[in-house]
Amino acid sequence: MNATDVMAARTAAVAATIDRIRAIEAERGVNREALASIREEMLKLAAQEHLFPSSEFAPPPAGVKGAKRYLLQEDADGRFALYLNALNPGNESKPHNHTTWACIAAVEGQELNRLYDRLDDGSVPGRADLREAGQVMVEPGNAIAFLPDDIHSIHTTGDRPTRHLHMYGLALERLDERLGFDPEAGTVQPYNKAFMTRTANR
């Protein structure tokens, strides 16, 4: 397939996947069962690695921290936004929530997700007590999904850049109430939306 054919196939596959995900949410709402089905749809899309070549979805230059985030599709109202994030090894984030449902599936590379339980009731402003509750390695053939209040951190491991699909119920740029946590200090504050900046529309 030439580049034009790949782009057309990618656009069609992305649109069909999001149509199915939209139908899952409409029929079942936002719960663990619905997320399990959304996860399966994302795994099928991510398995089509040829649709997401590194030549079109490159990470930052070697040794540079941070990510390139490519928007693949987003509804006019910001709903059902799908991105491809490309990162180099050695990146990590603070624990954070999303305030919308989310699913991450790997095209290439490994991303360790640390999962957390919040133990306090949120009654003390700026304070939070987190406990690590588990870990999931997102890599080809594996994906992870989150409810709006789930908390995780990401850590890119291995020796290869990652290309991962990130699906959100609402576009990242519209998430104004996300929280970032510092487990060691026991603090919580608004999460910096600029952690990953949008670089292209595809």
Coordinates of N, CA and C in Angstrom, one line a residue, residues 51-201:
L51 N -1.1 0.5 9.8 CA -1.9 1.8 9.6 C -1.3 3.0 10.3
F52 N -0.3 2.7 11.2 CA 0.3 3.7 12.1 C 1.8 3.7 12.0
P53 N 2.4 3.8 10.8 CA 3.8 3.7 10.6 C 4.6 4.8 11.4
S54 N 5.8 4.4 11.9 CA 6.6 5.3 12.6 C 7.1 6.5 11.7
S55 N 7.1 6.3 10.4 CA 7.4 7.4 9.5 C 6.4 8.5 9.5
E56 N 5.2 8.2 9.9 CA 4.2 9.3 10.0 C 3.9 9.7 11.4
F57 N 4.2 8.8 12.3 CA 3.9 9.1 13.7 C 5.2 8.9 14.5
A58 N 6.1 9.8 14.3 CA 7.4 9.8 14.9 C 7.4 10.3 16.3
P59 N 8.3 9.8 17.2 CA 8.4 10.4 18.5 C 9.3 11.6 18.5
P60 N 9.5 12.3 19.6 CA 10.5 13.4 19.6 C 11.9 12.9 19.2
P61 N 12.8 13.8 18.9 CA 14.2 13.3 18.5 C 14.8 12.5 19.7
A62 N 15.6 11.6 19.3 CA 16.3 10.6 20.3 C 16.8 11.4 21.5
G63 N 16.5 10.9 22.6 CA 17.0 11.5 23.9 C 16.1 12.6 24.4
V64 N 15.1 13.1 23.6 CA 14.3 14.2 24.1 C 13.1 13.6 24.9
K65 N 12.9 14.2 26.0 CA 11.7 13.8 26.9 C 10.5 14.4 26.3
G66 N 9.3 13.9 26.8 CA 8.1 14.4 26.3 C 7.5 13.5 25.2
A67 N 6.4 14.0 24.6 CA 5.7 13.1 23.6 C 5.3 14.0 22.5
K68 N 5.0 13.3 21.4 CA 4.3 13.9 20.3 C 2.9 13.3 20.3
R69 N 1.9 14.1 20.3 CA 0.5 13.6 20.3 C -0.2 13.9 19.0
Y70 N -0.7 12.9 18.3 CA -1.3 13.1 17.0 C -2.8 12.8 17.1
L71 N -3.6 13.8 16.8 CA -5.0 13.6 16.8 C -5.5 12.9 15.6
L72 N -6.2 11.7 15.8 CA -6.7 10.9 14.7 C -8.1 11.2 14.4
Q73 N -9.0 11.4 15.4 CA -10.4 11.8 15.2 C -11.0 12.3 16.5
E74 N -11.9 13.2 16.3 CA -12.6 13.8 17.5 C -13.9 14.3 17.0
D75 N -15.0 14.1 17.7 CA -16.3 14.6 17.4 C -16.3 16.2 17.5
A76 N -17.2 16.8 16.8 CA -17.3 18.2 16.8 C -17.5 18.8 18.2
D77 N -18.1 18.1 19.1 CA -18.4 18.5 20.5 C -17.3 18.1 21.4
G78 N -16.2 17.5 20.9 CA -15.1 17.1 21.7 C -15.2 15.7 22.2
R79 N -16.3 15.0 22.0 CA -16.5 13.7 22.5 C -15.7 12.7 21.6
F80 N -15.4 11.5 22.1 CA -14.8 10.4 21.4 C -13.5 10.8 20.6
A81 N -12.5 11.2 21.4 CA -11.3 11.7 20.8 C -10.2 10.6 20.9
L82 N -9.6 10.4 19.7 CA -8.6 9.3 19.6 C -7.3 10.0 19.2
Y83 N -6.2 9.7 19.9 CA -4.9 10.2 19.6 C -3.9 9.0 19.5
L84 N -2.8 9.3 18.8 CA -1.7 8.4 18.9 C -0.6 9.2 19.6
N85 N -0.1 8.6 20.7 CA 1.0 9.2 21.4 C 2.3 8.5 21.1
A86 N 3.4 9.2 20.7 CA 4.7 8.7 20.4 C 5.7 9.2 21.4
L87 N 6.3 8.3 22.2 CA 7.3 8.7 23.2 C 8.5 7.9 23.1
N88 N 9.6 8.5 23.6 CA 10.9 7.8 23.7 C 10.9 7.1 25.0
P89 N 11.8 6.1 25.2 CA 11.9 5.4 26.5 C 12.4 6.4 27.5
G90 N 12.0 6.2 28.8 CA 12.5 7.0 29.8 C 11.5 8.1 30.3
N91 N 10.3 8.2 29.7 CA 9.3 9.2 30.1 C 8.5 8.6 31.2
E92 N 8.0 9.5 32.0 CA 7.0 9.1 33.1 C 6.1 10.3 33.4
S93 N 5.0 10.0 34.0 CA 4.1 11.0 34.4 C 3.8 10.9 35.9
K94 N 3.3 12.0 36.5 CA 2.8 11.9 37.9 C 1.5 11.1 37.9
P95 N 1.1 10.5 39.0 CA -0.2 9.9 39.0 C -1.3 10.9 38.8
H96 N -2.3 10.5 38.0 CA -3.4 11.5 37.6 C -4.6 10.7 37.3
N97 N -5.7 11.5 37.3 CA -7.0 10.9 36.8 C -7.3 11.6 35.5
H98 N -8.4 11.2 34.9 CA -8.8 11.8 33.6 C -10.1 12.6 33.6
T99 N -11.0 12.3 34.5 CA -12.3 12.9 34.6 C -13.2 12.5 33.4
T100 N -12.8 11.6 32.6 CA -13.6 10.9 31.6 C -13.0 9.5 31.4
W101 N -13.8 8.6 30.8 CA -13.3 7.3 30.6 C -12.2 7.3 29.5
A102 N -11.3 6.4 29.6 CA -10.1 6.3 28.7 C -9.7 4.9 28.5
C103 N -9.0 4.7 27.3 CA -8.5 3.4 27.0 C -7.2 3.6 26.2
I104 N -6.1 2.9 26.6 CA -4.8 2.9 26.0 C -4.5 1.6 25.4
A105 N -4.1 1.5 24.1 CA -3.7 0.3 23.5 C -2.4 0.5 22.7
A106 N -1.5 -0.5 22.7 CA -0.2 -0.3 22.2 C -0.2 -0.8 20.7
V107 N 0.4 0.1 19.9 CA 0.8 -0.3 18.5 C 2.2 -0.9 18.6
E108 N 3.1 -0.2 19.3 CA 4.5 -0.6 19.4 C 5.0 -0.1 20.8
G109 N 5.9 -0.8 21.4 CA 6.6 -0.4 22.6 C 5.9 -0.7 23.9
Q110 N 6.6 -0.5 25.0 CA 6.0 -0.8 26.3 C 5.8 0.5 27.1
E111 N 4.7 0.5 27.8 CA 4.4 1.5 28.8 C 3.8 0.9 30.0
L112 N 4.6 1.0 31.1 CA 4.1 0.5 32.4 C 3.2 1.5 33.0
N113 N 2.0 1.0 33.4 CA 1.0 1.7 34.1 C 0.9 1.3 35.5
R114 N 1.2 2.2 36.4 CA 1.0 2.0 37.8 C -0.4 2.5 38.2
L115 N -1.1 1.6 39.0 CA -2.5 2.0 39.3 C -2.5 2.3 40.8
Y116 N -3.4 3.2 41.2 CA -3.5 3.7 42.6 C -4.9 3.7 43.1
D117 N -5.0 3.4 44.4 CA -6.3 3.7 45.1 C -6.1 4.9 46.0
R118 N -7.1 5.8 46.0 CA -7.1 6.9 46.9 C -7.8 6.6 48.2
L119 N -7.0 6.7 49.3 CA -7.5 6.2 50.6 C -8.2 7.3 51.4
D120 N -7.9 8.6 51.1 CA -8.6 9.6 51.9 C -9.9 10.0 51.2
D121 N -10.7 10.8 51.9 CA -12.0 11.2 51.3 C -12.0 12.5 50.6
G122 N -10.9 13.1 50.4 CA -10.8 14.4 49.7 C -11.3 15.6 50.4
S123 N -11.5 15.5 51.7 CA -12.0 16.6 52.5 C -11.0 17.7 52.8
V124 N -9.7 17.3 52.8 CA -8.7 18.3 53.1 C -8.1 18.8 51.8
P125 N -8.3 20.1 51.4 CA -7.8 20.6 50.2 C -6.3 20.5 50.0
G126 N -5.9 20.0 48.9 CA -4.4 19.9 48.6 C -3.8 18.6 49.1
R127 N -4.5 17.8 49.9 CA -4.0 16.6 50.5 C -4.6 15.4 49.9
A128 N -3.8 14.3 49.7 CA -4.4 13.0 49.2 C -3.5 11.9 49.6
D129 N -4.0 10.8 49.9 CA -3.3 9.6 50.4 C -3.5 8.5 49.4
L130 N -2.5 8.2 48.6 CA -2.6 7.1 47.6 C -1.8 5.9 48.0
R131 N -2.3 4.8 47.5 CA -1.6 3.5 47.7 C -1.5 2.8 46.3
E132 N -0.4 2.3 45.9 CA -0.3 1.6 44.7 C -1.0 0.3 44.8
A133 N -1.9 0.1 43.8 CA -2.8 -1.1 43.8 C -2.4 -2.1 42.8
G134 N -1.5 -1.8 41.9 CA -1.2 -2.8 40.9 C -0.4 -2.2 39.7
Q135 N 0.0 -3.0 38.8 CA 0.7 -2.6 37.6 C 0.2 -3.3 36.4
V136 N 0.1 -2.6 35.2 CA -0.2 -3.2 34.0 C 0.8 -2.8 32.9
M137 N 1.3 -3.7 32.2 CA 2.2 -3.3 31.1 C 1.4 -3.2 29.8
V138 N 1.3 -2.1 29.3 CA 0.6 -1.9 28.0 C 1.7 -2.1 26.9
E139 N 1.5 -3.1 26.1 CA 2.4 -3.4 25.0 C 1.5 -4.1 23.9
P140 N 2.1 -4.3 22.7 CA 1.3 -5.0 21.7 C 0.5 -6.2 22.2
G141 N -0.8 -6.3 22.0 CA -1.6 -7.3 22.5 C -2.2 -7.1 23.8
N142 N -1.9 -6.0 24.5 CA -2.5 -5.7 25.8 C -2.9 -4.2 25.8
A143 N -3.9 -3.9 26.6 CA -4.5 -2.6 26.7 C -5.0 -2.4 28.1
I144 N -5.3 -1.1 28.4 CA -5.9 -0.8 29.7 C -7.0 0.2 29.6
A145 N -8.0 0.2 30.4 CA -9.1 1.1 30.3 C -9.4 1.7 31.7
F146 N -9.9 2.9 31.8 CA -10.1 3.6 33.0 C -11.4 4.3 33.1
L147 N -12.0 4.2 34.3 CA -13.2 5.0 34.6 C -12.7 6.5 34.9
P148 N -13.6 7.4 34.9 CA -13.2 8.8 35.1 C -12.3 9.1 36.3
D149 N -12.6 8.4 37.5 CA -11.9 8.7 38.7 C -10.7 7.8 38.9
D150 N -10.4 6.8 38.1 CA -9.3 6.0 38.2 C -8.0 6.8 38.1
I151 N -7.0 6.3 38.9 CA -5.7 7.1 39.0 C -4.6 6.2 38.5
H152 N -3.7 6.7 37.6 CA -2.6 5.9 37.2 C -1.4 6.8 36.9
S153 N -0.3 6.3 36.7 CA 0.9 7.0 36.2 C 1.5 6.1 35.1
I154 N 2.2 6.7 34.2 CA 2.8 6.0 33.1 C 4.3 6.1 33.1
H155 N 5.0 5.0 32.6 CA 6.4 5.0 32.6 C 6.8 4.2 31.4
T156 N 7.5 4.8 30.4 CA 7.9 4.1 29.2 C 9.2 3.4 29.5
T157 N 9.1 2.1 29.3 CA 10.3 1.2 29.6 C 10.8 0.7 28.3
G158 N 11.8 -0.3 28.4 CA 12.3 -0.9 27.2 C 13.3 0.0 26.5
D159 N 13.7 -0.4 25.3 CA 14.7 0.4 24.6 C 14.1 0.9 23.2
R160 N 12.8 0.8 23.0 CA 12.2 1.3 21.8 C 11.2 2.4 22.0
P161 N 11.0 3.3 21.1 CA 9.9 4.3 21.3 C 8.6 3.6 21.3
T162 N 7.6 4.3 21.9 CA 6.3 3.7 21.9 C 5.4 4.5 21.0
R163 N 4.4 3.8 20.4 CA 3.3 4.3 19.6 C 2.1 3.7 20.2
H164 N 1.3 4.5 21.0 CA 0.2 4.0 21.6 C -1.1 4.8 21.3
L165 N -2.2 4.1 21.1 CA -3.5 4.7 20.9 C -4.1 5.1 22.2
H166 N -4.6 6.3 22.3 CA -5.2 6.8 23.5 C -6.6 7.3 23.1
M167 N -7.6 6.6 23.7 CA -9.0 6.9 23.4 C -9.7 7.5 24.6
Y168 N -10.4 8.7 24.4 CA -11.0 9.4 25.5 C -12.4 9.7 25.2
G169 N -13.3 9.6 26.3 CA -14.7 10.0 26.1 C -14.8 11.5 25.8
L170 N -13.9 12.3 26.3 CA -13.9 13.7 26.0 C -12.4 14.1 25.7
A171 N -12.3 15.0 24.7 CA -10.9 15.4 24.3 C -10.1 15.9 25.5
L172 N -8.8 15.6 25.4 CA -7.9 16.1 26.5 C -7.9 17.6 26.7
E173 N -8.0 18.3 25.6 CA -8.0 19.8 25.7 C -9.2 20.3 26.4
R174 N -10.2 19.5 26.7 CA -11.4 20.0 27.3 C -11.5 19.5 28.8
L175 N -10.5 18.8 29.2 CA -10.5 18.2 30.6 C -9.9 19.2 31.6
D176 N -10.7 20.1 32.2 CA -10.3 21.2 33.0 C -10.2 20.9 34.5
E177 N -10.6 19.7 34.9 CA -10.7 19.4 36.3 C -9.8 18.2 36.7
R178 N -8.9 17.8 35.9 CA -8.0 16.7 36.2 C -7.1 17.0 37.4
L179 N -6.8 15.9 38.1 CA -6.0 16.1 39.3 C -4.7 15.3 39.1
G180 N -3.6 15.9 39.6 CA -2.3 15.2 39.7 C -1.9 15.0 41.1
F181 N -1.2 13.9 41.4 CA -0.9 13.5 42.7 C 0.6 13.3 42.9
D182 N 1.0 13.6 44.1 CA 2.4 13.3 44.6 C 2.3 12.3 45.7
P183 N 2.4 11.0 45.5 CA 2.2 10.1 46.6 C 3.2 10.2 47.8
E184 N 4.4 10.6 47.5 CA 5.4 10.7 48.5 C 5.1 11.9 49.4
A185 N 4.7 13.0 48.8 CA 4.4 14.2 49.6 C 3.0 14.2 50.1
G186 N 2.1 13.3 49.6 CA 0.7 13.3 50.0 C -0.1 14.5 49.6
T187 N 0.2 15.0 48.4 CA -0.5 16.2 47.9 C -1.2 15.9 46.6
V188 N -2.1 16.8 46.3 CA -2.9 16.7 45.0 C -3.1 18.2 44.6
Q189 N -3.0 18.4 43.2 CA -3.2 19.7 42.6 C -3.8 19.5 41.2
P190 N -4.2 20.6 40.6 CA -4.7 20.5 39.2 C -3.6 19.9 38.3
Y191 N -3.9 19.0 37.5 CA -3.0 18.4 36.6 C -2.7 19.2 35.4
N192 N -1.4 19.3 35.0 CA -1.0 20.2 33.9 C -1.4 19.6 32.6
K193 N -2.4 20.2 31.9 CA -2.8 19.7 30.6 C -1.7 19.7 29.6
A194 N -0.7 20.5 29.8 CA 0.4 20.6 28.8 C 1.4 19.5 29.0
F195 N 1.2 18.5 29.8 CA 2.1 17.4 29.9 C 2.5 16.8 28.6
M196 N 1.5 16.7 27.7 CA 1.7 16.3 26.3 C 1.0 17.3 25.4
T197 N 1.7 17.9 24.5 CA 1.1 18.9 23.6 C 0.8 18.3 22.3
R198 N -0.3 18.7 21.7 CA -0.8 18.3 20.4 C 0.2 18.8 19.4
T199 N 0.6 17.9 18.4 CA 1.5 18.3 17.4 C 1.0 18.2 16.0
A200 N -0.1 17.4 15.8 CA -0.5 17.3 14.4 C -1.9 16.8 14.4
N201 N -2.6 17.0 13.3 CA -3.9 16.4 13.1 C -3.8 15.4 11.9

